[in-house]
PDB file of C-alpha atoms in Angstrom:
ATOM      1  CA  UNK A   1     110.016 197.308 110.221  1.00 50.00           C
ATOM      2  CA  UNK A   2     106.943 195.060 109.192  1.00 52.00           C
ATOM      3  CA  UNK A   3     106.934 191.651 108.386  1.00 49.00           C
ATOM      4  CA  UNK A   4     104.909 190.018 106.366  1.00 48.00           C
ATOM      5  CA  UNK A   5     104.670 186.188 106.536  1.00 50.00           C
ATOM      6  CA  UNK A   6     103.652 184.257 103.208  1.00 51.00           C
ATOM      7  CA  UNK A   7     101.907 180.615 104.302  1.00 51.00           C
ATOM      8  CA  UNK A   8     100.114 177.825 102.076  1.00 51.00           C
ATOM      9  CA  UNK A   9      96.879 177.236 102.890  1.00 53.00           C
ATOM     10  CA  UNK A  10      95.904 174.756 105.042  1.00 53.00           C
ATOM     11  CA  UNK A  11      94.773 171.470 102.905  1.00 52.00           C
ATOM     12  CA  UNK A  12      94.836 169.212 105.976  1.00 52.00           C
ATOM     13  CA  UNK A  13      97.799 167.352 104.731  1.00 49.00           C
ATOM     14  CA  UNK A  14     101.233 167.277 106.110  1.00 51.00           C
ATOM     15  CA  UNK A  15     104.305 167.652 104.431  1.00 49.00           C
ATOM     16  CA  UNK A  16     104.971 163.580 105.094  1.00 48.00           C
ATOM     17  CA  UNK A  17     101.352 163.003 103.193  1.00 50.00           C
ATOM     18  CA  UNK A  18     101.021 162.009  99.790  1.00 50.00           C
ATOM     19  CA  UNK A  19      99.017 164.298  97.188  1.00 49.00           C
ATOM     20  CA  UNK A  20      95.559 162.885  96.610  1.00 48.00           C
ATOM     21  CA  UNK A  21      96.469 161.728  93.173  1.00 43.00           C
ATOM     22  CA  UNK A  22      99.047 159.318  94.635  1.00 45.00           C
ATOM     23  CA  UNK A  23      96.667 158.014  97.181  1.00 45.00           C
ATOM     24  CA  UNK A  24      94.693 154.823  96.020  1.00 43.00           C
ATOM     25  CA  UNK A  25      92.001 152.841  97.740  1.00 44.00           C
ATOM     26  CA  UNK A  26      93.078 149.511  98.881  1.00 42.00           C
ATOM     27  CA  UNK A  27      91.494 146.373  97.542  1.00 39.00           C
ATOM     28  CA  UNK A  28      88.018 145.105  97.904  1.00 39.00           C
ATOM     29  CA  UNK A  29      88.879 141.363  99.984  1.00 45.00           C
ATOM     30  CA  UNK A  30      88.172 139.391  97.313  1.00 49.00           C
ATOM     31  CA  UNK A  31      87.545 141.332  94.324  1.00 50.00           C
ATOM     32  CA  UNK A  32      89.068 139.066  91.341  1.00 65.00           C
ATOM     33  CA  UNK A  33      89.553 136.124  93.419  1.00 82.00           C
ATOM     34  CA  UNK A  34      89.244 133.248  90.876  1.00 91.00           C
ATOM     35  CA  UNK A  35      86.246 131.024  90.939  1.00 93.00           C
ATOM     36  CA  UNK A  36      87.780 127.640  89.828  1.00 94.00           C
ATOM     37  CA  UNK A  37      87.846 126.707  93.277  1.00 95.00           C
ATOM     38  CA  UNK A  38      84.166 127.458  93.535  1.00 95.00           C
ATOM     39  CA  UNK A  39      83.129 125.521  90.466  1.00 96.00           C
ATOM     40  CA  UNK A  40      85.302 122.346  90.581  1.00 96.00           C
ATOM     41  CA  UNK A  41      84.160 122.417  94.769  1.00 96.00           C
ATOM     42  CA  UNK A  42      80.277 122.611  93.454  1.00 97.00           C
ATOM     43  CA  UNK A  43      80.680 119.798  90.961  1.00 96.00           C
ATOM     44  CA  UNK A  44      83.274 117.733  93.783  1.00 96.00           C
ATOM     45  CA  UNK A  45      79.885 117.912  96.194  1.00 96.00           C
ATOM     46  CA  UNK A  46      77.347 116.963  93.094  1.00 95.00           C
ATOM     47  CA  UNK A  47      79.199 114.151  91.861  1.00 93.00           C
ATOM     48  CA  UNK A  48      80.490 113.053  95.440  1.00 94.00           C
ATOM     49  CA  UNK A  49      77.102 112.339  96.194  1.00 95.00           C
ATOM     50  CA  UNK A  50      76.001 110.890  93.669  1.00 94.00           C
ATOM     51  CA  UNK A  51      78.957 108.476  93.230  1.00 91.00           C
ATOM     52  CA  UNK A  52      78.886 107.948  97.237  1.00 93.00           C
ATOM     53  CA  UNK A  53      75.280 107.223  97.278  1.00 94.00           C
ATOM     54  CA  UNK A  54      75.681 104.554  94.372  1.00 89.00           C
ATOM     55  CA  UNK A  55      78.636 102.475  95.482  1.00 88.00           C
ATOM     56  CA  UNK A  56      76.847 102.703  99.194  1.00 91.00           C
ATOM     57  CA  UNK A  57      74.146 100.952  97.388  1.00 89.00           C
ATOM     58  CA  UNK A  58      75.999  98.319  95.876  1.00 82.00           C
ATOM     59  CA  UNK A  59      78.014  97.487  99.061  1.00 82.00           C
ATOM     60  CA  UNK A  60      75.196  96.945 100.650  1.00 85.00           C
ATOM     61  CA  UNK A  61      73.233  94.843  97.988  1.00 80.00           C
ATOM     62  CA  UNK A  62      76.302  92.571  98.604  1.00 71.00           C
ATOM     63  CA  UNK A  63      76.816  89.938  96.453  1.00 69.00           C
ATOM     64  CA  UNK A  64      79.322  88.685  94.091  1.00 70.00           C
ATOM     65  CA  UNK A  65      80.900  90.362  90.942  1.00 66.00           C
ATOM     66  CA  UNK A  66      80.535  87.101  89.030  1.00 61.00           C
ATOM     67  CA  UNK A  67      77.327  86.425  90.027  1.00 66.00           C
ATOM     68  CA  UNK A  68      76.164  89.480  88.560  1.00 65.00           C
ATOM     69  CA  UNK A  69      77.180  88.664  85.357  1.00 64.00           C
ATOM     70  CA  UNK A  70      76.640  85.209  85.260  1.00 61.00           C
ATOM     71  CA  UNK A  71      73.155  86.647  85.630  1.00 63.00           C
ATOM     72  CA  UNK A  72      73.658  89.083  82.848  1.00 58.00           C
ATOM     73  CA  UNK A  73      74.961  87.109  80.362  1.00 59.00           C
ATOM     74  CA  UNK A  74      71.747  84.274  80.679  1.00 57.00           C
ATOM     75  CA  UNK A  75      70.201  87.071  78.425  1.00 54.00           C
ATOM     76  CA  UNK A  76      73.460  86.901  76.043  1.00 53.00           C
ATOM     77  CA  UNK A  77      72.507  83.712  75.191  1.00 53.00           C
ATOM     78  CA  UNK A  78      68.855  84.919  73.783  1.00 47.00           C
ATOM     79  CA  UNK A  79      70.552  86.247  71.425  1.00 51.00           C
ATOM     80  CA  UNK A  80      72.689  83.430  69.905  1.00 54.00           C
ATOM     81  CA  UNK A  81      76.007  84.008  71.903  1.00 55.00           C
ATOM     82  CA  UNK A  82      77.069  80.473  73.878  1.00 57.00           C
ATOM     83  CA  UNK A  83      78.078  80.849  77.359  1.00 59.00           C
ATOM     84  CA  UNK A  84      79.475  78.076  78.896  1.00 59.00           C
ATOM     85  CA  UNK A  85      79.342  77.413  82.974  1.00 62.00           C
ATOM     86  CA  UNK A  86      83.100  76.713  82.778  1.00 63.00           C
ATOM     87  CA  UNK A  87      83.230  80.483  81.528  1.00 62.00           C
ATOM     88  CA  UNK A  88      81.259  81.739  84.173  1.00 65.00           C
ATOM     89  CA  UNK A  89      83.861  79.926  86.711  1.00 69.00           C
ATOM     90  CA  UNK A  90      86.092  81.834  85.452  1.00 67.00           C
ATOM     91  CA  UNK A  91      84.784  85.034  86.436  1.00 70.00           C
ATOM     92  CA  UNK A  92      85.229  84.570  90.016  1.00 74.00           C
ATOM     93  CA  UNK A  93      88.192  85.312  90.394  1.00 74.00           C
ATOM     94  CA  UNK A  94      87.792  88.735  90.140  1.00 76.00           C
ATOM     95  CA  UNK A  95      84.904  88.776  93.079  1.00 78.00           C
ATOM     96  CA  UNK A  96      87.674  90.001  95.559  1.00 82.00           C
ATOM     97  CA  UNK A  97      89.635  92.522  93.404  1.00 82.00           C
ATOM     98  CA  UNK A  98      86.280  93.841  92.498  1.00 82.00           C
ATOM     99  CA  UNK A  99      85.576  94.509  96.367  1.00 85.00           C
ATOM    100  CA  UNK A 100      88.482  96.121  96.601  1.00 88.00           C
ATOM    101  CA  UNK A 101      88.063  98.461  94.027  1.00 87.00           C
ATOM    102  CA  UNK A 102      84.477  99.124  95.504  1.00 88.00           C
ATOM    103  CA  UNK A 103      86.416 100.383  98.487  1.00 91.00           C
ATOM    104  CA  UNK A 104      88.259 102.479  96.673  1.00 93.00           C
ATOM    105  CA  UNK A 105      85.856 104.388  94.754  1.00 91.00           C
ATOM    106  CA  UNK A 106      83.342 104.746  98.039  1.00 94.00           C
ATOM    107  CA  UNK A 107      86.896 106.310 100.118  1.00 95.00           C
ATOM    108  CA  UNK A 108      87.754 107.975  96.880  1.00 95.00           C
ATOM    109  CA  UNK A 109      83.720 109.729  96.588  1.00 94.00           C
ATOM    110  CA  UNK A 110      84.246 110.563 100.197  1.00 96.00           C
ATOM    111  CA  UNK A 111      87.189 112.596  99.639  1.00 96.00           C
ATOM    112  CA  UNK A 112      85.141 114.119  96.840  1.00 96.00           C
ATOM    113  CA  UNK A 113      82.539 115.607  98.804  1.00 97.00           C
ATOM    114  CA  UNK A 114      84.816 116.661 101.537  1.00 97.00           C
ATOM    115  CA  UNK A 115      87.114 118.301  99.413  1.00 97.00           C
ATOM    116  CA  UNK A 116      84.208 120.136  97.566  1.00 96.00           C
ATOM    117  CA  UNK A 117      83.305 121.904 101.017  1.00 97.00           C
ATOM    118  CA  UNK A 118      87.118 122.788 101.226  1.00 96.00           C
ATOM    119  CA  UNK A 119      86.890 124.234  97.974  1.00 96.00           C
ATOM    120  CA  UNK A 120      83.374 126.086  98.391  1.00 96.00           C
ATOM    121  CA  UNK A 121      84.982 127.747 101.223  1.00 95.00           C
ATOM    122  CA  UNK A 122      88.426 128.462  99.819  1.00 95.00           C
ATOM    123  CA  UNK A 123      90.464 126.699 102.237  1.00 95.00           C
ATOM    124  CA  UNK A 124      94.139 125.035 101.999  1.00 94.00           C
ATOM    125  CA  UNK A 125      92.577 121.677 103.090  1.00 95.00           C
ATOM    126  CA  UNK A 126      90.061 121.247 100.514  1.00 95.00           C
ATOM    127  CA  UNK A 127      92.698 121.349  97.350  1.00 95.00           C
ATOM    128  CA  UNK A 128      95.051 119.022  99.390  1.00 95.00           C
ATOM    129  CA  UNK A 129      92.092 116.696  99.788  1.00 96.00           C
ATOM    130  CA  UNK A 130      90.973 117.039  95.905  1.00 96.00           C
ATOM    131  CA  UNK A 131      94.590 115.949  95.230  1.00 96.00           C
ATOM    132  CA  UNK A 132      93.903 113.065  97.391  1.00 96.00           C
ATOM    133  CA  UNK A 133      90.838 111.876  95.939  1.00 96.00           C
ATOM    134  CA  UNK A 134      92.760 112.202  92.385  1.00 95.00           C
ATOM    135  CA  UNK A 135      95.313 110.112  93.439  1.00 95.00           C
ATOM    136  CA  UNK A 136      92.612 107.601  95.174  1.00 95.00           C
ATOM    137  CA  UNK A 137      91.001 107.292  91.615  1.00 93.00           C
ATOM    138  CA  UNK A 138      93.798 107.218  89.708  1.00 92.00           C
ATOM    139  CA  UNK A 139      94.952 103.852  91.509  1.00 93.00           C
ATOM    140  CA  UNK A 140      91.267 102.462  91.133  1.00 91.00           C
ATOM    141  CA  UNK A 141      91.676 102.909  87.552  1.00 87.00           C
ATOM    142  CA  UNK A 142      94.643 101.002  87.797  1.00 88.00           C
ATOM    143  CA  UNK A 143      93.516  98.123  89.853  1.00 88.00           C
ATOM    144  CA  UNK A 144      90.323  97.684  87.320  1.00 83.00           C
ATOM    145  CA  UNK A 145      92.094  98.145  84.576  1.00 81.00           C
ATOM    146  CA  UNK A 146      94.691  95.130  85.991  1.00 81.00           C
ATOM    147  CA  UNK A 147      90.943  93.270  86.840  1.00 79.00           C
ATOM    148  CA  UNK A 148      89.843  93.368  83.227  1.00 74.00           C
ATOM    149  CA  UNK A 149      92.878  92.943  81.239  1.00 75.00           C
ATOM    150  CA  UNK A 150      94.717  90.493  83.110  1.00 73.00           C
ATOM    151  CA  UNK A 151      92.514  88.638  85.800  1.00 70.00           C
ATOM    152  CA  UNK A 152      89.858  88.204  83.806  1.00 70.00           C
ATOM    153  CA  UNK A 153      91.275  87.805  80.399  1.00 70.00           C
ATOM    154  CA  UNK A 154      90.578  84.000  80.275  1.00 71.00           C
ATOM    155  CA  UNK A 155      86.807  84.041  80.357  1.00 70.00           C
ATOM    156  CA  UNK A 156      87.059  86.595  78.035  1.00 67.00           C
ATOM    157  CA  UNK A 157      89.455  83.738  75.696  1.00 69.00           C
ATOM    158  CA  UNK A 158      86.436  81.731  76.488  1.00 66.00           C
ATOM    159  CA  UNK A 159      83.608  83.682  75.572  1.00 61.00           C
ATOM    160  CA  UNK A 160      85.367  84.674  72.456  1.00 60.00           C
ATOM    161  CA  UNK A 161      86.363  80.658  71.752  1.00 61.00           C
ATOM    162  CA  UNK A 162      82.871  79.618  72.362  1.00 61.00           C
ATOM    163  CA  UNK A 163      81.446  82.473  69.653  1.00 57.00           C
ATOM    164  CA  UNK A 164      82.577  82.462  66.482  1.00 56.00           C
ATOM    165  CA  UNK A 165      81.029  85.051  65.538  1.00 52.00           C
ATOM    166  CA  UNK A 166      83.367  87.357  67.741  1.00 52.00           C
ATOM    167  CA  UNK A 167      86.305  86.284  66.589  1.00 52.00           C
ATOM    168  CA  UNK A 168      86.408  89.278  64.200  1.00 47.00           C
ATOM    169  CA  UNK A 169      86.559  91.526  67.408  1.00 53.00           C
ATOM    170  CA  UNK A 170      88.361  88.787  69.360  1.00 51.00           C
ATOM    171  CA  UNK A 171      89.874  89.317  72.787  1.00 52.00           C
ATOM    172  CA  UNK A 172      91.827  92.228  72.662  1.00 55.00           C
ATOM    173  CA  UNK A 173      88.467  94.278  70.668  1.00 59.00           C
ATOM    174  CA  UNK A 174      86.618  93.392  74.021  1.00 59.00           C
ATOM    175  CA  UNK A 175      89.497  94.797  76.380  1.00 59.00           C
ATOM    176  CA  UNK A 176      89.506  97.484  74.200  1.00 65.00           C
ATOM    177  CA  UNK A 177      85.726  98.286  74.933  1.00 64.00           C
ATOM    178  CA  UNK A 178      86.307  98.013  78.795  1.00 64.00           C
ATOM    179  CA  UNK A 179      89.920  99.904  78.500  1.00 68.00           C
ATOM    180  CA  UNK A 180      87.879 103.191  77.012  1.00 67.00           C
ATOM    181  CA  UNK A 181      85.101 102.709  79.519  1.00 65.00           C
ATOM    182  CA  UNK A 182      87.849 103.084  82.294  1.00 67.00           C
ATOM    183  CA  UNK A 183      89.653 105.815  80.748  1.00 67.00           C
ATOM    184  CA  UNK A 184      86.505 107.665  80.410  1.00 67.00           C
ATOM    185  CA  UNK A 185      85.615 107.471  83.733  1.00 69.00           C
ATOM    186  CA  UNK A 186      88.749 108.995  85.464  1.00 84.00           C
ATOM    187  CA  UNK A 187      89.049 112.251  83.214  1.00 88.00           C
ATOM    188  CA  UNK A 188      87.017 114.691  85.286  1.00 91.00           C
ATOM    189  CA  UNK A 189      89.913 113.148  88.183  1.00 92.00           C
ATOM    190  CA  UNK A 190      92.093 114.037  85.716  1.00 92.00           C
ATOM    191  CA  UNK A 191      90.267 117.598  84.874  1.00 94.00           C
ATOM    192  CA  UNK A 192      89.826 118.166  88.328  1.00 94.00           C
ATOM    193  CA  UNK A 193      93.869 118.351  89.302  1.00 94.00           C
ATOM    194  CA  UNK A 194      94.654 120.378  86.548  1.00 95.00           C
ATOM    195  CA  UNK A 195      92.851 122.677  87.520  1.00 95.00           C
ATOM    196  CA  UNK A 196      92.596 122.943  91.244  1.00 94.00           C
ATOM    197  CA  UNK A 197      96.485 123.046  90.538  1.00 94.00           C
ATOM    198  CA  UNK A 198      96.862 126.081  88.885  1.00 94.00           C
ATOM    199  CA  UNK A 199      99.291 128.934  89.972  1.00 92.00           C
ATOM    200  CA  UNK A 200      96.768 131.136  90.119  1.00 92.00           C
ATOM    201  CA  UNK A 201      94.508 128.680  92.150  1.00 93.00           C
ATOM    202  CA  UNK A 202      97.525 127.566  94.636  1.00 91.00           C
ATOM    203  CA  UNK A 203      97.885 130.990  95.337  1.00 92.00           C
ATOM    204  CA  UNK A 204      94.126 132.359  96.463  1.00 91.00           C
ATOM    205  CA  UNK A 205      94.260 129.026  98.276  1.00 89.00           C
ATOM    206  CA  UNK A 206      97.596 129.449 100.087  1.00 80.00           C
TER     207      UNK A 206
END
């Protein structure tokens, strides 16, 4: 008796291997890896410097907060406003909180620029360190805001006392001025941690 054996052809797959329609390429390393890390980092190192490199500057200029505008408001006076010395006393006492705030904002530009090469790269370290810097500015804010609104809020009585023609504005229209000025100045901080925070962000940097 013959027997004939039947046999698939040989397709160079086992029985154990998927068809070739089930089979998909893995993915590209990388491919649509979110770039916020990449812009915020860019803008961290651009700003970083720039901030460091100013408040360097002014450290090393050196002298004293109400000096400076003792000096600045001689030309006030050109134009009609009254600025008494006993005003300009006044203002030192915010020469040492100012210092302290410069100190901040040179620590809180470092952490800036380190943080942006973090970032650039795509590393763990350089979000932690953005959070840090936040935080750093965020409590500069604070402590100017405290400088401006409470230290120095009796030359600013003074000033106002001395000019009548600013008592329309009066002393809480000036604070005001110097309150927005602040604010302004910490929302790319603010910008900056919500979105290095993002899910999607935490997790291509995890």
């Amino acid at each position: 008796m013959i027997y004939y054996r039947w046999s698939m052809p040989n397709l160079g797959m086992s029985v154990y291997e998927p068809s070739n329609e089930e089979v998909r390429p893995p993915a590209m390393a990388g491919a649509g890896r979110t770039k916020i890390p990449l812009v915020i980092g860019v803008l961290h190192l651009c700003l970083g410097a720039v901030s460091t490199v100013s408040v360097t500057i002014g450290l090393i200029q050196g002298g004293r907060m109400s000096d400076k505008l003792g000096q600045a408001l001689l030309g006030v006076e050109a134009q009609g406003f009254q600025v008494s010395g006993a005003a300009i006393e006044q203002l030192t006492a915010v020469d040492v909180p100012i210092q302290i705030a410069d100190g901040m904002d040179l620590v809180a530009s470092l952490l800036m620029v380190i943080a942006g090469i973090g970032l650039v790269r795509y590393v763990r370290w350089g979000r932690q360190l953005s959070n840090c810097y936040v935080a750093t500015v965020l409590a500069t804010k604070v402590l100017s805001l405290s400088i401006w609104l409470v230290v120095a809020t009796p030359f600013f009585t003074s000033f106002v006392e001395s000019n009548s023609q600013l008592e329309v504005i009066g002393v809480v229209g000036i604070q005001s001025v110097v309150l927005v000025s602040i604010r302004v100045g910490g929302l790319y901080a603010v910008f900056s941690a919500i979105m290095i925070n993002l899910k999607r962000v935490r997790f291509v940097l995890s």
